[in-house]
PDB file of C-alpha atoms in Angstrom:
ATOM      1  CA  MET A 261    -279.501-131.286   7.490  1.00 49.00           C
ATOM      2  CA  GLU A 262    -280.299-132.727   4.046  1.00 49.00           C
ATOM      3  CA  PRO A 263    -278.175-131.713   1.066  1.00 49.00           C
ATOM      4  CA  ASN A 264    -279.826-129.067  -1.106  1.00 53.00           C
ATOM      5  CA  THR A 265    -279.960-131.258  -4.225  1.00 52.00           C
ATOM      6  CA  GLY A 266    -281.341-134.283  -2.434  1.00 49.00           C
ATOM      7  CA  LEU A 267    -278.342-136.335  -3.539  1.00 47.00           C
ATOM      8  CA  PRO A 268    -276.457-138.307  -0.908  1.00 51.00           C
ATOM      9  CA  VAL A 269    -273.481-136.556   0.604  1.00 51.00           C
ATOM     10  CA  THR A 270    -270.252-138.434  -0.007  1.00 58.00           C
ATOM     11  CA  ASP A 271    -267.494-139.037   2.513  1.00 69.00           C
ATOM     12  CA  MET A 272    -266.466-135.386   2.044  1.00 73.00           C
ATOM     13  CA  HIS A 273    -267.928-134.957   5.529  1.00 76.00           C
ATOM     14  CA  ARG A 274    -264.665-136.204   6.949  1.00 79.00           C
ATOM     15  CA  TRP A 275    -263.210-132.810   5.942  1.00 82.00           C
ATOM     16  CA  ASP A 276    -265.875-130.770   7.766  1.00 85.00           C
ATOM     17  CA  HIS A 277    -263.394-129.595  10.389  1.00 90.00           C
ATOM     18  CA  PHE A 278    -261.449-127.783   7.630  1.00 92.00           C
ATOM     19  CA  VAL A 279    -264.270-125.215   7.506  1.00 94.00           C
ATOM     20  CA  LEU A 280    -263.731-124.375  11.168  1.00 94.00           C
ATOM     21  CA  ILE A 281    -259.962-124.216  10.649  1.00 95.00           C
ATOM     22  CA  VAL A 282    -260.404-121.700   7.803  1.00 96.00           C
ATOM     23  CA  TYR A 283    -262.736-119.477   9.860  1.00 96.00           C
ATOM     24  CA  GLY A 284    -260.322-119.831  12.777  1.00 96.00           C
ATOM     25  CA  ILE A 285    -257.450-118.623  10.585  1.00 96.00           C
ATOM     26  CA  ALA A 286    -259.603-115.645   9.535  1.00 96.00           C
ATOM     27  CA  ILE A 287    -260.249-114.722  13.181  1.00 96.00           C
ATOM     28  CA  VAL A 288    -256.560-115.046  14.112  1.00 96.00           C
ATOM     29  CA  LEU A 289    -255.320-113.064  11.066  1.00 95.00           C
ATOM     30  CA  PHE A 290    -257.800-110.192  11.189  1.00 94.00           C
ATOM     31  CA  GLY A 291    -258.041-110.156  14.977  1.00 95.00           C
ATOM     32  CA  GLY A 292    -254.259-110.026  15.162  1.00 96.00           C
ATOM     33  CA  TYR A 293    -254.108-107.200  12.619  1.00 95.00           C
ATOM     34  CA  MET A 294    -256.732-105.189  14.518  1.00 95.00           C
ATOM     35  CA  MET A 295    -254.820-105.693  17.774  1.00 96.00           C
ATOM     36  CA  TYR A 296    -251.637-104.503  16.063  1.00 95.00           C
ATOM     37  CA  LEU A 297    -253.431-101.381  14.785  1.00 95.00           C
ATOM     38  CA  TYR A 298    -254.955-100.545  18.176  1.00 94.00           C
ATOM     39  CA  ARG A 299    -251.592-100.998  19.896  1.00 95.00           C
ATOM     40  CA  LEU A 300    -249.875 -98.809  17.312  1.00 93.00           C
ATOM     41  CA  ARG A 301    -252.493 -96.099  17.733  1.00 92.00           C
ATOM     42  CA  LYS A 302    -252.216 -96.224  21.521  1.00 93.00           C
ATOM     43  CA  GLN A 303    -248.424 -96.025  21.304  1.00 91.00           C
ATOM     44  CA  LEU A 304    -248.609 -92.995  19.008  1.00 90.00           C
ATOM     45  CA  GLU A 305    -251.174 -91.243  21.186  1.00 88.00           C
ATOM     46  CA  GLU A 306    -248.979 -91.758  24.243  1.00 88.00           C
ATOM     47  CA  THR A 307    -245.968 -90.158  22.582  1.00 82.00           C
ATOM     48  CA  GLU A 308    -247.971 -87.231  21.168  1.00 74.00           C
TER      49      GLU A 308
ATOM     50  CA  MET B 123    -229.347 -86.580   3.290  1.00 44.00           C
ATOM     51  CA  ILE B 124    -232.778 -86.860   4.825  1.00 46.00           C
ATOM     52  CA  GLN B 125    -235.439 -84.686   3.236  1.00 48.00           C
ATOM     53  CA  THR B 126    -238.628 -83.617   4.923  1.00 49.00           C
ATOM     54  CA  SER B 127    -241.924 -84.185   3.170  1.00 49.00           C
ATOM     55  CA  HIS B 128    -242.570 -80.372   3.210  1.00 47.00           C
ATOM     56  CA  GLU B 129    -246.164 -81.211   3.872  1.00 53.00           C
ATOM     57  CA  ARG B 130    -247.938 -80.980   7.163  1.00 53.00           C
ATOM     58  CA  ALA B 131    -250.364 -83.817   7.749  1.00 52.00           C
ATOM     59  CA  PRO B 132    -253.823 -82.393   6.947  1.00 54.00           C
ATOM     60  CA  THR B 133    -256.498 -82.037   9.602  1.00 53.00           C
ATOM     61  CA  PRO B 134    -259.027 -84.891   9.368  1.00 53.00           C
ATOM     62  CA  ALA B 135    -262.180 -83.981   7.444  1.00 52.00           C
ATOM     63  CA  PRO B 136    -265.399 -83.293   9.394  1.00 49.00           C
ATOM     64  CA  GLY B 137    -267.308 -86.486   9.984  1.00 54.00           C
ATOM     65  CA  ALA B 138    -264.106 -88.525  10.099  1.00 64.00           C
ATOM     66  CA  ARG B 139    -264.523 -89.173  13.813  1.00 74.00           C
ATOM     67  CA  TRP B 140    -267.898 -90.873  13.580  1.00 85.00           C
ATOM     68  CA  LEU B 141    -267.710 -92.336  10.074  1.00 89.00           C
ATOM     69  CA  THR B 142    -264.859 -94.772  10.767  1.00 89.00           C
ATOM     70  CA  PRO B 143    -266.519 -96.515  13.769  1.00 90.00           C
ATOM     71  CA  VAL B 144    -269.868 -96.595  11.925  1.00 93.00           C
ATOM     72  CA  LEU B 145    -268.175 -98.366   9.021  1.00 94.00           C
ATOM     73  CA  GLY B 146    -266.443-100.723  11.459  1.00 94.00           C
ATOM     74  CA  TYR B 147    -269.605-101.731  13.313  1.00 95.00           C
ATOM     75  CA  GLY B 148    -271.615-101.926  10.075  1.00 96.00           C
ATOM     76  CA  SER B 149    -269.127-104.260   8.424  1.00 96.00           C
ATOM     77  CA  ALA B 150    -268.794-106.410  11.567  1.00 96.00           C
ATOM     78  CA  ALA B 151    -272.589-106.835  11.687  1.00 97.00           C
ATOM     79  CA  LEU B 152    -272.824-107.711   7.981  1.00 97.00           C
ATOM     80  CA  ILE B 153    -269.928-110.183   8.168  1.00 96.00           C
ATOM     81  CA  ALA B 154    -271.538-111.801  11.233  1.00 96.00           C
ATOM     82  CA  VAL B 155    -274.834-112.194   9.319  1.00 96.00           C
ATOM     83  CA  GLY B 156    -272.900-113.585   6.341  1.00 96.00           C
ATOM     84  CA  VAL B 157    -271.108-116.145   8.508  1.00 95.00           C
ATOM     85  CA  VAL B 158    -274.373-117.223  10.189  1.00 95.00           C
ATOM     86  CA  LEU B 159    -276.043-117.662   6.776  1.00 95.00           C
ATOM     87  CA  THR B 160    -272.994-119.596   5.538  1.00 94.00           C
ATOM     88  CA  PHE B 161    -273.225-121.986   8.481  1.00 93.00           C
ATOM     89  CA  LEU B 162    -277.005-122.367   8.100  1.00 93.00           C
ATOM     90  CA  ALA B 163    -276.726-123.232   4.396  1.00 91.00           C
ATOM     91  CA  PRO B 164    -277.250-126.890   3.539  1.00 90.00           C
ATOM     92  CA  PRO B 165    -274.207-128.896   2.403  1.00 87.00           C
ATOM     93  CA  ASP B 166    -273.322-129.183  -1.264  1.00 83.00           C
ATOM     94  CA  SER B 167    -274.087-132.557  -2.871  1.00 79.00           C
ATOM     95  CA  LEU B 168    -270.440-133.058  -3.898  1.00 79.00           C
ATOM     96  CA  GLN B 169    -268.367-130.910  -1.576  1.00 83.00           C
ATOM     97  CA  GLY B 170    -270.421-131.346   1.573  1.00 84.00           C
ATOM     98  CA  TYR B 171    -269.807-128.551   4.088  1.00 89.00           C
ATOM     99  CA  LEU B 172    -266.567-127.549   2.376  1.00 90.00           C
ATOM    100  CA  SER B 173    -268.610-125.228   0.148  1.00 90.00           C
ATOM    101  CA  ARG B 174    -268.836-122.973   3.220  1.00 92.00           C
ATOM    102  CA  ILE B 175    -265.240-121.950   2.579  1.00 94.00           C
ATOM    103  CA  LEU B 176    -266.129-120.448  -0.817  1.00 91.00           C
ATOM    104  CA  PRO B 177    -267.855-117.184   0.261  1.00 91.00           C
ATOM    105  CA  ILE B 178    -265.019-116.034   2.531  1.00 94.00           C
ATOM    106  CA  HIS B 179    -262.280-117.288   0.162  1.00 94.00           C
ATOM    107  CA  ALA B 180    -263.689-115.600  -2.960  1.00 93.00           C
ATOM    108  CA  GLN B 181    -264.489-112.354  -1.139  1.00 93.00           C
ATOM    109  CA  SER B 182    -261.043-112.082   0.412  1.00 95.00           C
ATOM    110  CA  ALA B 183    -259.539-112.493  -3.077  1.00 95.00           C
ATOM    111  CA  TRP B 184    -261.857-109.765  -4.406  1.00 93.00           C
ATOM    112  CA  ILE B 185    -260.935-107.321  -1.635  1.00 95.00           C
ATOM    113  CA  ALA B 186    -257.246-108.077  -2.207  1.00 96.00           C
ATOM    114  CA  TYR B 187    -257.711-107.115  -5.883  1.00 95.00           C
ATOM    115  CA  LEU B 188    -259.518-103.963  -4.818  1.00 96.00           C
ATOM    116  CA  SER B 189    -256.837-103.008  -2.318  1.00 96.00           C
ATOM    117  CA  PHE B 190    -254.033-103.427  -4.881  1.00 96.00           C
ATOM    118  CA  PHE B 191    -255.959-101.351  -7.423  1.00 96.00           C
ATOM    119  CA  VAL B 192    -256.543 -98.631  -4.821  1.00 97.00           C
ATOM    120  CA  SER B 193    -252.849 -98.662  -3.915  1.00 97.00           C
ATOM    121  CA  ALA B 194    -251.896 -98.322  -7.599  1.00 97.00           C
ATOM    122  CA  ALA B 195    -254.350 -95.455  -8.122  1.00 97.00           C
ATOM    123  CA  CYS B 196    -253.154 -93.638  -4.979  1.00 96.00           C
ATOM    124  CA  SER B 197    -249.518 -94.237  -5.912  1.00 97.00           C
ATOM    125  CA  LEU B 198    -250.164 -92.741  -9.334  1.00 97.00           C
ATOM    126  CA  ALA B 199    -251.868 -89.785  -7.640  1.00 97.00           C
ATOM    127  CA  TYR B 200    -248.780 -89.406  -5.428  1.00 96.00           C
ATOM    128  CA  LEU B 201    -246.403 -89.459  -8.404  1.00 96.00           C
ATOM    129  CA  ILE B 202    -248.458 -86.744 -10.096  1.00 97.00           C
ATOM    130  CA  THR B 203    -249.246 -84.479  -7.131  1.00 96.00           C
ATOM    131  CA  ARG B 204    -246.394 -85.403  -4.701  1.00 94.00           C
ATOM    132  CA  ARG B 205    -248.844 -85.185  -1.823  1.00 94.00           C
ATOM    133  CA  MET B 206    -247.852 -87.542   1.015  1.00 92.00           C
ATOM    134  CA  HIS B 207    -251.523 -88.132   1.796  1.00 92.00           C
ATOM    135  CA  TRP B 208    -251.770 -90.411  -1.274  1.00 95.00           C
ATOM    136  CA  ASP B 209    -248.715 -92.374  -0.221  1.00 95.00           C
ATOM    137  CA  ARG B 210    -250.216 -93.041   3.189  1.00 94.00           C
ATOM    138  CA  ILE B 211    -253.438 -94.414   1.664  1.00 95.00           C
ATOM    139  CA  ALA B 212    -251.470 -96.556  -0.818  1.00 96.00           C
ATOM    140  CA  HIS B 213    -249.404 -98.017   2.041  1.00 95.00           C
ATOM    141  CA  ALA B 214    -252.506 -98.731   4.126  1.00 95.00           C
ATOM    142  CA  SER B 215    -254.183-100.436   1.183  1.00 96.00           C
ATOM    143  CA  VAL B 216    -251.201-102.686   0.449  1.00 97.00           C
ATOM    144  CA  GLU B 217    -250.968-103.723   4.109  1.00 96.00           C
ATOM    145  CA  ILE B 218    -254.626-104.825   4.083  1.00 96.00           C
ATOM    146  CA  GLY B 219    -254.209-106.495   0.688  1.00 96.00           C
ATOM    147  CA  VAL B 220    -251.240-108.558   1.861  1.00 97.00           C
ATOM    148  CA  ILE B 221    -253.225-109.968   4.795  1.00 96.00           C
ATOM    149  CA  LEU B 222    -256.149-110.763   2.510  1.00 96.00           C
ATOM    150  CA  ILE B 223    -253.999-112.446  -0.109  1.00 96.00           C
ATOM    151  CA  ALA B 224    -252.304-114.526   2.611  1.00 97.00           C
ATOM    152  CA  PHE B 225    -255.733-115.595   3.810  1.00 97.00           C
ATOM    153  CA  THR B 226    -256.822-116.361   0.225  1.00 96.00           C
ATOM    154  CA  LEU B 227    -253.821-118.671  -0.219  1.00 96.00           C
ATOM    155  CA  LEU B 228    -254.392-120.421   3.114  1.00 96.00           C
ATOM    156  CA  SER B 229    -258.151-120.869   2.734  1.00 96.00           C
ATOM    157  CA  GLY B 230    -257.629-122.035  -0.855  1.00 95.00           C
ATOM    158  CA  ALA B 231    -255.181-124.698   0.306  1.00 95.00           C
ATOM    159  CA  PHE B 232    -257.641-125.961   2.945  1.00 94.00           C
ATOM    160  CA  TRP B 233    -260.371-126.146   0.300  1.00 93.00           C
ATOM    161  CA  GLY B 234    -258.054-127.613  -2.358  1.00 91.00           C
ATOM    162  CA  TYR B 235    -256.690-130.533  -0.363  1.00 90.00           C
ATOM    163  CA  PRO B 236    -260.024-132.384   0.045  1.00 89.00           C
ATOM    164  CA  THR B 237    -261.448-131.325  -3.345  1.00 88.00           C
ATOM    165  CA  TRP B 238    -258.372-131.440  -5.622  1.00 87.00           C
ATOM    166  CA  GLY B 239    -256.340-133.856  -3.540  1.00 87.00           C
ATOM    167  CA  THR B 240    -253.442-131.425  -3.155  1.00 89.00           C
ATOM    168  CA  TRP B 241    -252.552-128.508  -0.887  1.00 92.00           C
ATOM    169  CA  TRP B 242    -250.628-126.746  -3.616  1.00 92.00           C
ATOM    170  CA  GLN B 243    -250.193-126.984  -7.361  1.00 90.00           C
ATOM    171  CA  TRP B 244    -248.121-124.766  -9.665  1.00 93.00           C
ATOM    172  CA  ASP B 245    -251.328-123.885 -11.448  1.00 91.00           C
ATOM    173  CA  ALA B 246    -251.694-120.490 -13.177  1.00 91.00           C
ATOM    174  CA  ARG B 247    -254.049-118.909 -10.616  1.00 93.00           C
ATOM    175  CA  LEU B 248    -252.185-120.230  -7.574  1.00 94.00           C
ATOM    176  CA  THR B 249    -248.767-119.289  -8.934  1.00 94.00           C
ATOM    177  CA  THR B 250    -249.793-115.736  -9.910  1.00 95.00           C
ATOM    178  CA  THR B 251    -251.434-115.277  -6.481  1.00 95.00           C
ATOM    179  CA  ALA B 252    -248.242-116.399  -4.736  1.00 96.00           C
ATOM    180  CA  LEU B 253    -246.228-114.043  -6.954  1.00 96.00           C
ATOM    181  CA  MET B 254    -248.524-111.149  -6.081  1.00 96.00           C
ATOM    182  CA  PHE B 255    -248.116-111.957  -2.385  1.00 96.00           C
ATOM    183  CA  ALA B 256    -244.310-112.004  -2.735  1.00 97.00           C
ATOM    184  CA  VAL B 257    -244.232-108.730  -4.698  1.00 96.00           C
ATOM    185  CA  TYR B 258    -246.367-106.871  -2.142  1.00 97.00           C
ATOM    186  CA  ILE B 259    -244.339-108.278   0.755  1.00 97.00           C
ATOM    187  CA  GLY B 260    -241.378-106.801  -1.146  1.00 97.00           C
ATOM    188  CA  TYR B 261    -243.223-103.463  -1.296  1.00 97.00           C
ATOM    189  CA  LEU B 262    -243.589-103.448   2.515  1.00 97.00           C
ATOM    190  CA  LEU B 263    -239.945-104.488   3.016  1.00 97.00           C
ATOM    191  CA  VAL B 264    -238.688-101.713   0.734  1.00 96.00           C
ATOM    192  CA  ARG B 265    -240.773 -99.187   2.677  1.00 95.00           C
ATOM    193  CA  GLY B 266    -239.271-100.451   5.913  1.00 93.00           C
ATOM    194  CA  MET B 267    -235.733-100.098   4.591  1.00 95.00           C
ATOM    195  CA  LEU B 268    -235.939 -96.495   3.346  1.00 93.00           C
ATOM    196  CA  GLU B 269    -235.695 -93.762   5.989  1.00 87.00           C
ATOM    197  CA  ASP B 270    -236.140 -90.722   3.813  1.00 89.00           C
ATOM    198  CA  PRO B 271    -239.946 -90.203   3.574  1.00 89.00           C
ATOM    199  CA  VAL B 272    -239.841 -88.667   0.087  1.00 93.00           C
ATOM    200  CA  ARG B 273    -237.578 -91.346  -1.391  1.00 95.00           C
ATOM    201  CA  ARG B 274    -239.630 -94.043   0.345  1.00 95.00           C
ATOM    202  CA  ALA B 275    -242.907 -92.694  -1.044  1.00 95.00           C
ATOM    203  CA  ARG B 276    -241.499 -92.344  -4.574  1.00 96.00           C
ATOM    204  CA  THR B 277    -239.948 -95.835  -4.679  1.00 96.00           C
ATOM    205  CA  ALA B 278    -243.032 -97.462  -3.136  1.00 97.00           C
ATOM    206  CA  ALA B 279    -245.327 -95.670  -5.589  1.00 97.00           C
ATOM    207  CA  VAL B 280    -243.371 -96.974  -8.580  1.00 97.00           C
ATOM    208  CA  ILE B 281    -243.456-100.533  -7.171  1.00 97.00           C
ATOM    209  CA  ALA B 282    -247.213-100.340  -6.482  1.00 97.00           C
ATOM    210  CA  VAL B 283    -248.010 -99.082  -9.991  1.00 97.00           C
ATOM    211  CA  VAL B 284    -245.858-101.771 -11.670  1.00 96.00           C
ATOM    212  CA  ALA B 285    -247.106-104.545  -9.334  1.00 96.00           C
ATOM    213  CA  SER B 286    -250.762-103.756 -10.068  1.00 95.00           C
ATOM    214  CA  VAL B 287    -250.266-105.308 -13.530  1.00 95.00           C
ATOM    215  CA  GLY B 288    -250.417-108.627 -11.697  1.00 94.00           C
ATOM    216  CA  VAL B 289    -254.055-108.127 -10.683  1.00 94.00           C
ATOM    217  CA  PRO B 290    -255.694-108.471 -14.135  1.00 94.00           C
ATOM    218  CA  ILE B 291    -253.210-111.241 -15.034  1.00 94.00           C
ATOM    219  CA  ASN B 292    -254.228-113.094 -11.865  1.00 92.00           C
ATOM    220  CA  TYR B 293    -257.940-112.644 -12.599  1.00 91.00           C
ATOM    221  CA  MET B 294    -257.637-113.726 -16.242  1.00 91.00           C
ATOM    222  CA  SER B 295    -255.237-116.618 -15.543  1.00 90.00           C
ATOM    223  CA  VAL B 296    -258.119-119.096 -15.184  1.00 89.00           C
ATOM    224  CA  TYR B 297    -259.337-118.208 -18.706  1.00 88.00           C
ATOM    225  CA  TRP B 298    -255.940-117.864 -20.400  1.00 91.00           C
ATOM    226  CA  TRP B 299    -254.233-121.009 -19.135  1.00 88.00           C
ATOM    227  CA  ARG B 300    -257.147-123.265 -18.072  1.00 83.00           C
ATOM    228  CA  THR B 301    -255.160-125.176 -15.471  1.00 84.00           C
ATOM    229  CA  LEU B 302    -256.456-126.636 -12.193  1.00 86.00           C
ATOM    230  CA  HIS B 303    -258.275-123.667 -10.642  1.00 87.00           C
ATOM    231  CA  GLN B 304    -261.871-123.244 -11.790  1.00 82.00           C
ATOM    232  CA  THR B 305    -263.236-120.029 -13.358  1.00 81.00           C
ATOM    233  CA  PRO B 306    -264.584-117.321 -10.960  1.00 80.00           C
ATOM    234  CA  THR B 307    -267.223-118.341  -8.406  1.00 76.00           C
ATOM    235  CA  PHE B 308    -269.502-115.670  -9.814  1.00 74.00           C
ATOM    236  CA  SER B 309    -269.348-114.015 -13.239  1.00 75.00           C
ATOM    237  CA  ILE B 310    -271.698-111.282 -14.440  1.00 67.00           C
ATOM    238  CA  ALA B 311    -270.235-111.449 -17.967  1.00 70.00           C
ATOM    239  CA  GLU B 312    -270.883-115.175 -18.288  1.00 71.00           C
ATOM    240  CA  GLY B 313    -274.035-115.085 -16.163  1.00 69.00           C
ATOM    241  CA  HIS B 314    -273.042-118.048 -14.038  1.00 70.00           C
ATOM    242  CA  SER B 315    -272.568-118.748 -10.338  1.00 74.00           C
ATOM    243  CA  TYR B 316    -271.169-121.913  -8.779  1.00 76.00           C
ATOM    244  CA  LEU B 317    -273.384-121.245  -5.770  1.00 77.00           C
ATOM    245  CA  GLY B 318    -276.580-120.961  -7.858  1.00 73.00           C
ATOM    246  CA  GLY B 319    -277.883-124.320  -6.619  1.00 77.00           C
ATOM    247  CA  ASN B 320    -277.687-123.230  -3.008  1.00 83.00           C
ATOM    248  CA  PRO B 321    -279.709-119.992  -2.533  1.00 87.00           C
ATOM    249  CA  MET B 322    -278.772-119.569   1.122  1.00 90.00           C
ATOM    250  CA  LEU B 323    -275.059-119.868   0.384  1.00 90.00           C
ATOM    251  CA  GLN B 324    -275.501-117.455  -2.528  1.00 90.00           C
ATOM    252  CA  THR B 325    -277.167-114.931  -0.174  1.00 93.00           C
ATOM    253  CA  ALA B 326    -274.323-115.429   2.308  1.00 93.00           C
ATOM    254  CA  PHE B 327    -271.878-114.777  -0.540  1.00 92.00           C
ATOM    255  CA  TRP B 328    -273.419-111.355  -1.310  1.00 93.00           C
ATOM    256  CA  VAL B 329    -273.831-110.375   2.341  1.00 96.00           C
ATOM    257  CA  MET B 330    -270.137-111.217   2.848  1.00 95.00           C
ATOM    258  CA  PHE B 331    -269.315-109.200  -0.279  1.00 94.00           C
ATOM    259  CA  LEU B 332    -271.027-106.126   1.162  1.00 96.00           C
ATOM    260  CA  GLY B 333    -269.647-106.641   4.676  1.00 96.00           C
ATOM    261  CA  MET B 334    -266.081-107.232   3.575  1.00 96.00           C
ATOM    262  CA  THR B 335    -266.085-104.315   1.118  1.00 96.00           C
ATOM    263  CA  ILE B 336    -267.295-101.946   3.863  1.00 96.00           C
ATOM    264  CA  GLY B 337    -264.774-103.592   6.205  1.00 96.00           C
ATOM    265  CA  TYR B 338    -262.020-102.783   3.721  1.00 96.00           C
ATOM    266  CA  VAL B 339    -263.063 -99.108   3.626  1.00 95.00           C
ATOM    267  CA  TYR B 340    -263.108 -99.072   7.435  1.00 95.00           C
ATOM    268  CA  LEU B 341    -259.648-100.650   7.721  1.00 95.00           C
ATOM    269  CA  LEU B 342    -258.288 -98.299   5.068  1.00 95.00           C
ATOM    270  CA  ARG B 343    -259.538 -95.228   6.921  1.00 93.00           C
ATOM    271  CA  PHE B 344    -258.361 -96.533  10.291  1.00 93.00           C
ATOM    272  CA  ARG B 345    -254.903 -97.491   8.986  1.00 93.00           C
ATOM    273  CA  ALA B 346    -254.533 -94.209   7.082  1.00 92.00           C
ATOM    274  CA  GLN B 347    -255.395 -92.255  10.268  1.00 90.00           C
ATOM    275  CA  ILE B 348    -252.639 -94.132  12.105  1.00 92.00           C
ATOM    276  CA  ALA B 349    -250.217 -93.519   9.216  1.00 91.00           C
ATOM    277  CA  HIS B 350    -251.102 -89.826   9.489  1.00 90.00           C
ATOM    278  CA  LYS B 351    -250.088 -89.854  13.172  1.00 90.00           C
ATOM    279  CA  GLN B 352    -246.896 -91.772  12.304  1.00 89.00           C
ATOM    280  CA  ALA B 353    -245.988 -89.178   9.682  1.00 88.00           C
ATOM    281  CA  ALA B 354    -246.600 -86.357  12.154  1.00 89.00           C
ATOM    282  CA  ARG B 355    -244.305 -88.065  14.679  1.00 89.00           C
ATOM    283  CA  GLU B 356    -241.638 -88.620  12.029  1.00 85.00           C
ATOM    284  CA  GLU B 357    -241.829 -84.931  11.136  1.00 86.00           C
ATOM    285  CA  ARG B 358    -241.491 -83.918  14.806  1.00 88.00           C
ATOM    286  CA  GLU B 359    -238.464 -86.159  15.290  1.00 86.00           C
ATOM    287  CA  LEU B 360    -236.828 -84.766  12.179  1.00 85.00           C
ATOM    288  CA  GLU B 361    -237.437 -81.183  13.306  1.00 88.00           C
ATOM    289  CA  MET B 362    -235.877 -81.981  16.696  1.00 89.00           C
ATOM    290  CA  GLU B 363    -232.834 -83.501  14.986  1.00 87.00           C
ATOM    291  CA  LEU B 364    -232.430 -80.447  12.779  1.00 89.00           C
ATOM    292  CA  ARG B 365    -232.776 -78.110  15.753  1.00 90.00           C
ATOM    293  CA  ALA B 366    -230.164 -80.081  17.683  1.00 90.00           C
ATOM    294  CA  LEU B 367    -227.801 -79.883  14.705  1.00 88.00           C
ATOM    295  CA  GLN B 368    -228.327 -76.127  14.374  1.00 86.00           C
ATOM    296  CA  SER B 369    -227.742 -75.446  18.066  1.00 85.00           C
ATOM    297  CA  LYS B 370    -224.489 -77.473  18.104  1.00 76.00           C
ATOM    298  CA  PRO B 371    -221.372 -75.270  17.895  1.00 67.00           C
ATOM    299  CA  GLN B 372    -219.717 -75.855  14.539  1.00 62.00           C
ATOM    300  CA  GLN B 373    -216.393 -77.647  14.956  1.00 58.00           C
ATOM    301  CA  GLY B 374    -213.459 -77.656  12.610  1.00 54.00           C
ATOM    302  CA  VAL B 375    -214.680 -74.681  10.640  1.00 53.00           C
ATOM    303  CA  ARG B 376    -211.942 -72.210   9.750  1.00 54.00           C
ATOM    304  CA  THR B 377    -212.789 -68.575  10.416  1.00 48.00           C
TER     305      THR B 377
END
């Protein structure tokens, strides 16, 4: 895909994988937190 | 001596059952659209595809600010009314804020290394963000250490109110000290946006803003509902302990 300004993209493309790493961290962090919450809720409901 | 909160956990309001999942699904859909738009946006002329980190990084910082403000407001409400309900919301909000601020620091480092040439710098914005993270981790640790619910709520409320001073300092740090970190990605007051040259990324930014704000409300409600159950269990355990103590024959008491 062409850059929006029409200017040539520099060698910053060698860092493209960092974008995926950041979104991966987001999935792990928030997914992990949601799993923790669901487990906690299940645990509490079982002891109720 | 352990005190009881003297407050039964209130019954959830009508609509609570359906509203939380609706918020959850709504935010998940909006965030998904935001992510798709982010990945469809063309690369920036200088940063390349790294500009795709900006929407999620800036929005997580915004929600972290919001969550710390909410925790301060609820803590203040607790100190005034002494209703445990406020303490539970404040706790839930800090927990979400800590995760968001951790993500802000991590995503910022991954953006900073290729663009600034360093993972970390003791710059004003970065340092105040790290301080905020440390202070709120301290808040959670203090809560974990105190067994008495009333003492725990009171101490945590004072910490949350004092710690919230860090939020405006953190926001203004880029204007006051002018170190490495650039000014906000979007500013209504100054009428500028760093994403202005990339309309699709700008749209993604606002869709993420909406999705993540609704997601915060969803998480807050969900976490507060769990905290409500935890408080009810704590109360039950305490009552059982008291009953056991009362039924025990008193020893060593002179008649």
